Amino acid sequence: MDQNPPRSPSVTVADVACKAGVSKATAARVLGGYGTVSDHVRDAVTAAARALDYQPNELARSMTTGRSGTIGVVVGDIENPFFSLAMRGITDVARQTGFTVILINSGEDAATEKSAIRTLLAKRVDGLIVSPAKESDADHLREAARSGRPLVLLDRGSETLDIDTVIADDRHAAEGITRRLIALGHRRIAYITACDTPEHRFRTPADINTGSVRRRIEGFLDVCLEAGLEDMEDWVHVGAVTPEHTHRIATVMLKSSRRPTAVIASDSVIGLEVFKVCRELGLTIPNDLSLVSFHDADWTSVTTPPVTVVRQPVYGLGEAAAKLLVERLNGNTAKATRVVLKTEVVERASVAAAPT
Amino acid sequence: MDQNPPRSPSVTVADVACKAGVSKATAARVLGGYGTVSDHVRDAVTAAARALDYQPNELARSMTTGRSGTIGVVVGDIENPFFSLAMRGITDVARQTGFTVILINSGEDAATEKSAIRTLLAKRVDGLIVSPAKESDADHLREAARSGRPLVLLDRGSETLDIDTVIADDRHAAEGITRRLIALGHRRIAYITACDTPEHRFRTPADINTGSVRRRIEGFLDVCLEAGLEDMEDWVHVGAVTPEHTHRIATVMLKSSRRPTAVIASDSVIGLEVFKVCRELGLTIPNDLSLVSFHDADWTSVTTPPVTVVRQPVYGLGEAAAKLLVERLNGNTAKATRVVLKTEVVERASVAAAPT
DNA sequence: TCTCACATTGAGACCGGTCTCAAATTAAAA
DNA sequence: TTTTAATTTGAGACCGGTCTCAATGTGAGA
């Protein structure tokens, strides 16, 4: 009696209209929730739709309306807790505002990022949130922005680009912790980042393609200079792209006769690895080495000693980016803004006076 | 001279065809890469497309082909390292095979999950990967499976459902660590999970709606029973849904006069919280309490002592699910399979003999 | 030179919705 | 009761691709 309805050829508005005995246009009005229809007809169409188990085709709808109800997100690595938390912020806002999220991992590779954006644009996303791997060649970003679909840059993005951006006040945070370390007597302070340069060596902040990191290093170097410390560029280590790389870099650095008395890790993955190397090398924190890490990862409070971190509003970063994007989607055409969220230093026990 | 081309009305095959002086059909053949065209015409169309900066509309293409090149993924919480790592596995496979991923967070809520699946189906995803929050009412899963679009269940999924599933051998892992704890003299062994029951109390594994966790608890209880330990159901704690909840549960449990001598944490977030509570309460691991956690989170090797964990092939779980789905998409119509990946116990220093 | 198979092209239907416009119906105003 | 305005409805174009089918052109074989 109640045999399974044939699923393959999905039911369309036309089918519903036919069953309800009205025109396609009228059925579409009821199903699409637009225009005006009499109560009598509405009931009939609704009943027919239910009977046929009508499922709207969002694709067809997007086709005519031009809006897909989708936002595209390109991040470096969703596996990184930083991005997964930011992603949570984005998806939460998206869900609340009725959008759906397409996620693409760039693997921090500029070429992949480029094709990702092209793919998303082809899929007609309504807007984009991108955490650009490299800022040097940003043509694809400009192009995306020019395509008419709003674009928001997340955590990164250079000052020269006239594009909406949401970042944390990394520079200020770096200045703060650097000052603190110097006040405690540290003179040999290392900074380790995943960002790499062509020669795998650091010369000047301009080498750094990632805005957030560049700003931190600028802050670090400026405060050092203020305090009379020179050539601190030599203490900046780049290329800690994987835990293995970090391990190698940290080991060489900490085994050196002129090893640093303090280390600033540019993210929690690096911080964790430095912590491990210290243990391997028998260095005690904070007596032999002070450690500060960016990103308040969950584990940082539970080590011995717990590590002092820069707490970034990561969820808020994603949330703000998504909100800004949705505003644009709703027609806000004010000129590009730059949202800067506050960071906070969480003092724990991995920082102490420099050994004498 | 080279003024910006008007972007708003995007260029279509018709525009390109017109410029190239051929019919729409022919231009579409070149642009879409199907049918046969003469070299002469191909060059003309390609040139016209380049001149006009033609960008194909993937939406329109999906409309007629019926394939969107998209797979939908529904997970409990992308912020959880477990899911973010699995997600990495999924996106990697998707990219390699030319698919794009739409991500929706269910927040482990059955209703949200239901509407998420509906949304994805409406957007005409080619296939679905879902990590179902509850297995009790799986009507929406059956419906999705019946819609003709392939569905793969990730990490969870009951035996009764005739749907492709990728899981880890949780039961085996739980049996192993329980045996080990019992062999070390532990008799009071607690199991803490985020899964909740209506009465917030545990009676029988059938109460547990999440397959992976249910299988673990079954393994745990079976081994206990084998060893002659009875009423171990009382030692299973449910409802550790947030760190705050976990903190409360662990505190009450560990302050009790008949406190456990060993704890099994069902995921790394819970494990971390138990670790914190021990520290607050002045309990030393492993002398006062042995701790084992599921999920080899990065921090577990760096605490004092490092914690013994069950290493699940999380990335592999996502990878396998995506590969299975892609196979289905390519026409594999064999009957539903169940992929079970091996786990591995990583012995560290948080487990010792039970205090006498 | 004529026939036939095959390669190339164009016209137009189609996917499943939205939306414009005019016709038909109904209610309100004169 | 007639005029005018407002409300409902249907017919059909449209979005931007794909794809079928028939028409045309070309070279090989008879």
CSV table of N, CA, C and O in Angstrom, one decimal, chain A residues 178-232:
chain,number,residue,atom,x,y,z
A,178,THR,N,58.2,41.1,25.7
A,178,THR,CA,59.6,41.4,25.6
A,178,THR,C,60.1,42.3,26.7
A,178,THR,O,61.2,42.1,27.3
A,179,ARG,N,59.3,43.3,26.9
A,179,ARG,CA,59.7,44.3,28.0
A,179,ARG,C,59.8,43.5,29.4
A,179,ARG,O,60.8,43.8,30.1
A,180,ARG,N,58.9,42.7,29.6
A,180,ARG,CA,58.9,41.9,30.8
A,180,ARG,C,60.2,41.1,30.9
A,180,ARG,O,60.8,41.0,32.0
A,181,LEU,N,60.5,40.4,29.9
A,181,LEU,CA,61.7,39.6,29.9
A,181,LEU,C,63.0,40.4,30.1
A,181,LEU,O,63.9,40.0,30.9
A,182,ILE,N,63.0,41.5,29.4
A,182,ILE,CA,64.2,42.4,29.6
A,182,ILE,C,64.3,42.9,31.0
A,182,ILE,O,65.4,43.0,31.6
A,183,ALA,N,63.1,43.3,31.6
A,183,ALA,CA,63.1,43.8,32.9
A,183,ALA,C,63.6,42.7,33.9
A,183,ALA,O,64.2,43.0,35.0
A,184,LEU,N,63.5,41.4,33.5
A,184,LEU,CA,63.9,40.3,34.4
A,184,LEU,C,65.4,40.0,34.1
A,184,LEU,O,65.9,39.0,34.6
A,185,GLY,N,66.0,40.8,33.3
A,185,GLY,CA,67.4,40.7,33.1
A,185,GLY,C,67.8,39.9,31.9
A,185,GLY,O,69.0,39.6,31.6
A,186,HIS,N,66.8,39.4,31.1
A,186,HIS,CA,67.2,38.6,29.9
A,186,HIS,C,67.8,39.5,28.8
A,186,HIS,O,67.3,40.6,28.6
A,187,ARG,N,68.8,39.0,28.2
A,187,ARG,CA,69.5,39.7,27.1
A,187,ARG,C,69.5,38.9,25.9
A,187,ARG,O,69.5,39.4,24.8
A,188,ARG,N,69.6,37.6,26.1
A,188,ARG,CA,69.6,36.7,24.9
A,188,ARG,C,68.2,36.0,24.8
A,188,ARG,O,67.9,35.1,25.5
A,189,ILE,N,67.4,36.7,24.0
A,189,ILE,CA,66.0,36.2,23.9
A,189,ILE,C,65.8,35.7,22.5
A,189,ILE,O,66.0,36.5,21.5
A,190,ALA,N,65.3,34.5,22.3
A,190,ALA,CA,65.1,33.9,21.0
A,190,ALA,C,63.6,34.0,20.7
A,190,ALA,O,62.7,33.9,21.6
A,191,TYR,N,63.3,34.2,19.4
A,191,TYR,CA,61.9,34.1,18.9
A,191,TYR,C,61.9,33.1,17.8
A,191,TYR,O,62.7,33.1,16.9
A,192,ILE,N,61.0,32.1,18.0
A,192,ILE,CA,60.8,31.0,17.0
A,192,ILE,C,59.5,31.0,16.3
A,192,ILE,O,58.5,31.0,17.0
A,193,THR,N,59.5,31.0,15.0
A,193,THR,CA,58.3,31.0,14.2
A,193,THR,C,58.3,30.0,13.1
A,193,THR,O,59.3,29.6,12.7
A,194,ALA,N,57.1,29.6,12.7
A,194,ALA,CA,56.9,28.7,11.6
A,194,ALA,C,57.1,29.3,10.3
A,194,ALA,O,57.5,28.6,9.3
A,195,CYS,N,56.9,30.6,10.2
A,195,CYS,CA,57.1,31.3,9.0
A,195,CYS,C,58.5,31.1,8.5
A,195,CYS,O,59.5,31.1,9.2
A,196,ASP,N,58.6,30.9,7.2
A,196,ASP,CA,59.9,30.7,6.6
A,196,ASP,C,60.3,31.8,5.6
A,196,ASP,O,59.4,32.5,5.1
A,197,THR,N,61.6,31.9,5.4
A,197,THR,CA,62.1,32.9,4.4
A,197,THR,C,62.8,32.0,3.3
A,197,THR,O,63.1,30.9,3.5
A,198,PRO,N,62.9,32.6,2.1
A,198,PRO,CA,63.6,31.9,1.0
A,198,PRO,C,64.9,31.3,1.5
A,198,PRO,O,65.3,30.1,1.1
A,199,GLU,N,65.7,32.0,2.2
A,199,GLU,CA,67.1,31.5,2.6
A,199,GLU,C,67.0,30.8,4.0
A,199,GLU,O,68.1,30.5,4.5
A,200,HIS,N,65.8,30.6,4.5
A,200,HIS,CA,65.7,30.0,5.8
A,200,HIS,C,66.4,30.7,6.9
A,200,HIS,O,66.8,30.2,7.9
A,201,ARG,N,66.7,32.0,6.7
A,201,ARG,CA,67.3,32.8,7.7
A,201,ARG,C,66.6,34.1,7.8
A,201,ARG,O,66.0,34.6,6.8
A,202,PHE,N,66.6,34.7,9.0
A,202,PHE,CA,65.9,36.0,9.2
A,202,PHE,C,66.9,37.2,9.1
A,202,PHE,O,68.0,37.1,9.6
A,203,ARG,N,66.4,38.2,8.3
A,203,ARG,CA,67.2,39.4,8.3
A,203,ARG,C,66.4,40.6,8.8
A,203,ARG,O,66.8,41.3,9.7
A,204,THR,N,65.2,40.7,8.2
A,204,THR,CA,64.4,41.9,8.5
A,204,THR,C,62.9,41.5,8.5
A,204,THR,O,62.6,40.5,7.8
A,205,PRO,N,62.1,42.1,9.3
A,205,PRO,CA,60.7,41.8,9.3
A,205,PRO,C,60.0,41.8,8.0
A,205,PRO,O,59.1,41.0,7.8
A,206,ALA,N,60.6,42.5,7.0
A,206,ALA,CA,60.0,42.5,5.7
A,206,ALA,C,60.1,41.2,5.0
A,206,ALA,O,59.3,40.9,4.1
A,207,ASP,N,61.0,40.3,5.5
A,207,ASP,CA,61.1,39.0,5.0
A,207,ASP,C,59.9,38.1,5.3
A,207,ASP,O,59.6,37.1,4.6
A,208,ILE,N,59.2,38.5,6.4
A,208,ILE,CA,58.1,37.7,6.9
A,208,ILE,C,56.8,38.0,6.2
A,208,ILE,O,56.3,39.1,6.2
A,209,ASN,N,56.3,36.9,5.6
A,209,ASN,CA,55.1,37.1,4.8
A,209,ASN,C,53.8,37.0,5.5
A,209,ASN,O,52.7,37.2,5.0
A,210,THR,N,53.8,36.7,6.8
A,210,THR,CA,52.6,36.6,7.6
A,210,THR,C,52.5,37.7,8.5
A,210,THR,O,53.2,37.9,9.4
A,211,GLY,N,51.4,38.5,8.3
A,211,GLY,CA,51.3,39.8,9.0
A,211,GLY,C,51.3,39.7,10.5
A,211,GLY,O,52.0,40.4,11.1
A,212,SER,N,50.6,38.7,11.0
A,212,SER,CA,50.5,38.6,12.5
A,212,SER,C,51.9,38.4,13.1
A,212,SER,O,52.3,39.0,14.0
A,213,VAL,N,52.7,37.5,12.4
A,213,VAL,CA,54.0,37.2,12.9
A,213,VAL,C,55.0,38.4,12.7
A,213,VAL,O,55.8,38.7,13.5
A,214,ARG,N,54.8,39.0,11.6
A,214,ARG,CA,55.7,40.1,11.3
A,214,ARG,C,55.5,41.2,12.3
A,214,ARG,O,56.5,41.8,12.9
A,215,ARG,N,54.2,41.5,12.7
A,215,ARG,CA,54.0,42.5,13.7
A,215,ARG,C,54.6,42.1,15.0
A,215,ARG,O,55.1,43.0,15.7
A,216,ARG,N,54.5,40.8,15.4
A,216,ARG,CA,55.1,40.4,16.6
A,216,ARG,C,56.6,40.6,16.6
A,216,ARG,O,57.2,41.2,17.6
A,217,ILE,N,57.2,40.2,15.6
A,217,ILE,CA,58.7,40.4,15.5
A,217,ILE,C,59.1,41.9,15.5
A,217,ILE,O,60.1,42.2,16.2
A,218,GLU,N,58.3,42.7,14.8
A,218,GLU,CA,58.6,44.1,14.9
A,218,GLU,C,58.5,44.6,16.3
A,218,GLU,O,59.4,45.3,16.7
A,219,GLY,N,57.5,44.2,17.0
A,219,GLY,CA,57.3,44.6,18.4
A,219,GLY,C,58.5,44.2,19.2
A,219,GLY,O,59.1,44.9,20.0
A,220,PHE,N,58.9,42.9,19.0
A,220,PHE,CA,60.0,42.3,19.8
A,220,PHE,C,61.3,43.1,19.5
A,220,PHE,O,62.0,43.6,20.4
A,221,LEU,N,61.6,43.3,18.2
A,221,LEU,CA,62.8,44.0,17.9
A,221,LEU,C,62.8,45.5,18.4
A,221,LEU,O,63.9,46.0,18.8
A,222,ASP,N,61.7,46.1,18.2
A,222,ASP,CA,61.6,47.5,18.6
A,222,ASP,C,61.9,47.7,20.1
A,222,ASP,O,62.7,48.6,20.5
A,223,VAL,N,61.3,46.9,20.9
A,223,VAL,CA,61.5,47.0,22.4
A,223,VAL,C,63.0,46.6,22.7
A,223,VAL,O,63.6,47.3,23.6
A,224,CYS,N,63.5,45.6,22.0
A,224,CYS,CA,64.9,45.3,22.2
A,224,CYS,C,65.8,46.5,22.0
A,224,CYS,O,66.7,46.8,22.7
A,225,LEU,N,65.5,47.1,20.8
A,225,LEU,CA,66.3,48.3,20.4
A,225,LEU,C,66.2,49.4,21.5
A,225,LEU,O,67.2,50.0,21.9
A,226,GLU,N,65.0,49.7,21.9
A,226,GLU,CA,64.7,50.6,22.9
A,226,GLU,C,65.6,50.4,24.1
A,226,GLU,O,66.1,51.3,24.8
A,227,ALA,N,65.7,49.1,24.5
A,227,ALA,CA,66.5,48.7,25.7
A,227,ALA,C,68.0,48.7,25.4
A,227,ALA,O,68.8,48.3,26.3
A,228,GLY,N,68.4,49.0,24.2
A,228,GLY,CA,69.8,49.0,23.9
A,228,GLY,C,70.4,47.7,23.4
A,228,GLY,O,71.6,47.5,23.3
A,229,LEU,N,69.5,46.7,23.2
A,229,LEU,CA,70.0,45.4,22.7
A,229,LEU,C,70.1,45.5,21.2
A,229,LEU,O,69.1,45.9,20.5
A,230,GLU,N,71.2,45.1,20.6
A,230,GLU,CA,71.4,45.3,19.2
A,230,GLU,C,71.5,43.9,18.5
A,230,GLU,O,71.8,42.9,19.2
A,231,ASP,N,71.4,43.9,17.2
A,231,ASP,CA,71.5,42.7,16.4
A,231,ASP,C,70.6,41.6,16.9
A,231,ASP,O,71.0,40.4,16.8
A,232,MET,N,69.5,41.9,17.5
A,232,MET,CA,68.6,40.9,18.0
A,232,MET,C,68.0,40.1,16.8
A,232,MET,O,67.4,39.0,17.0
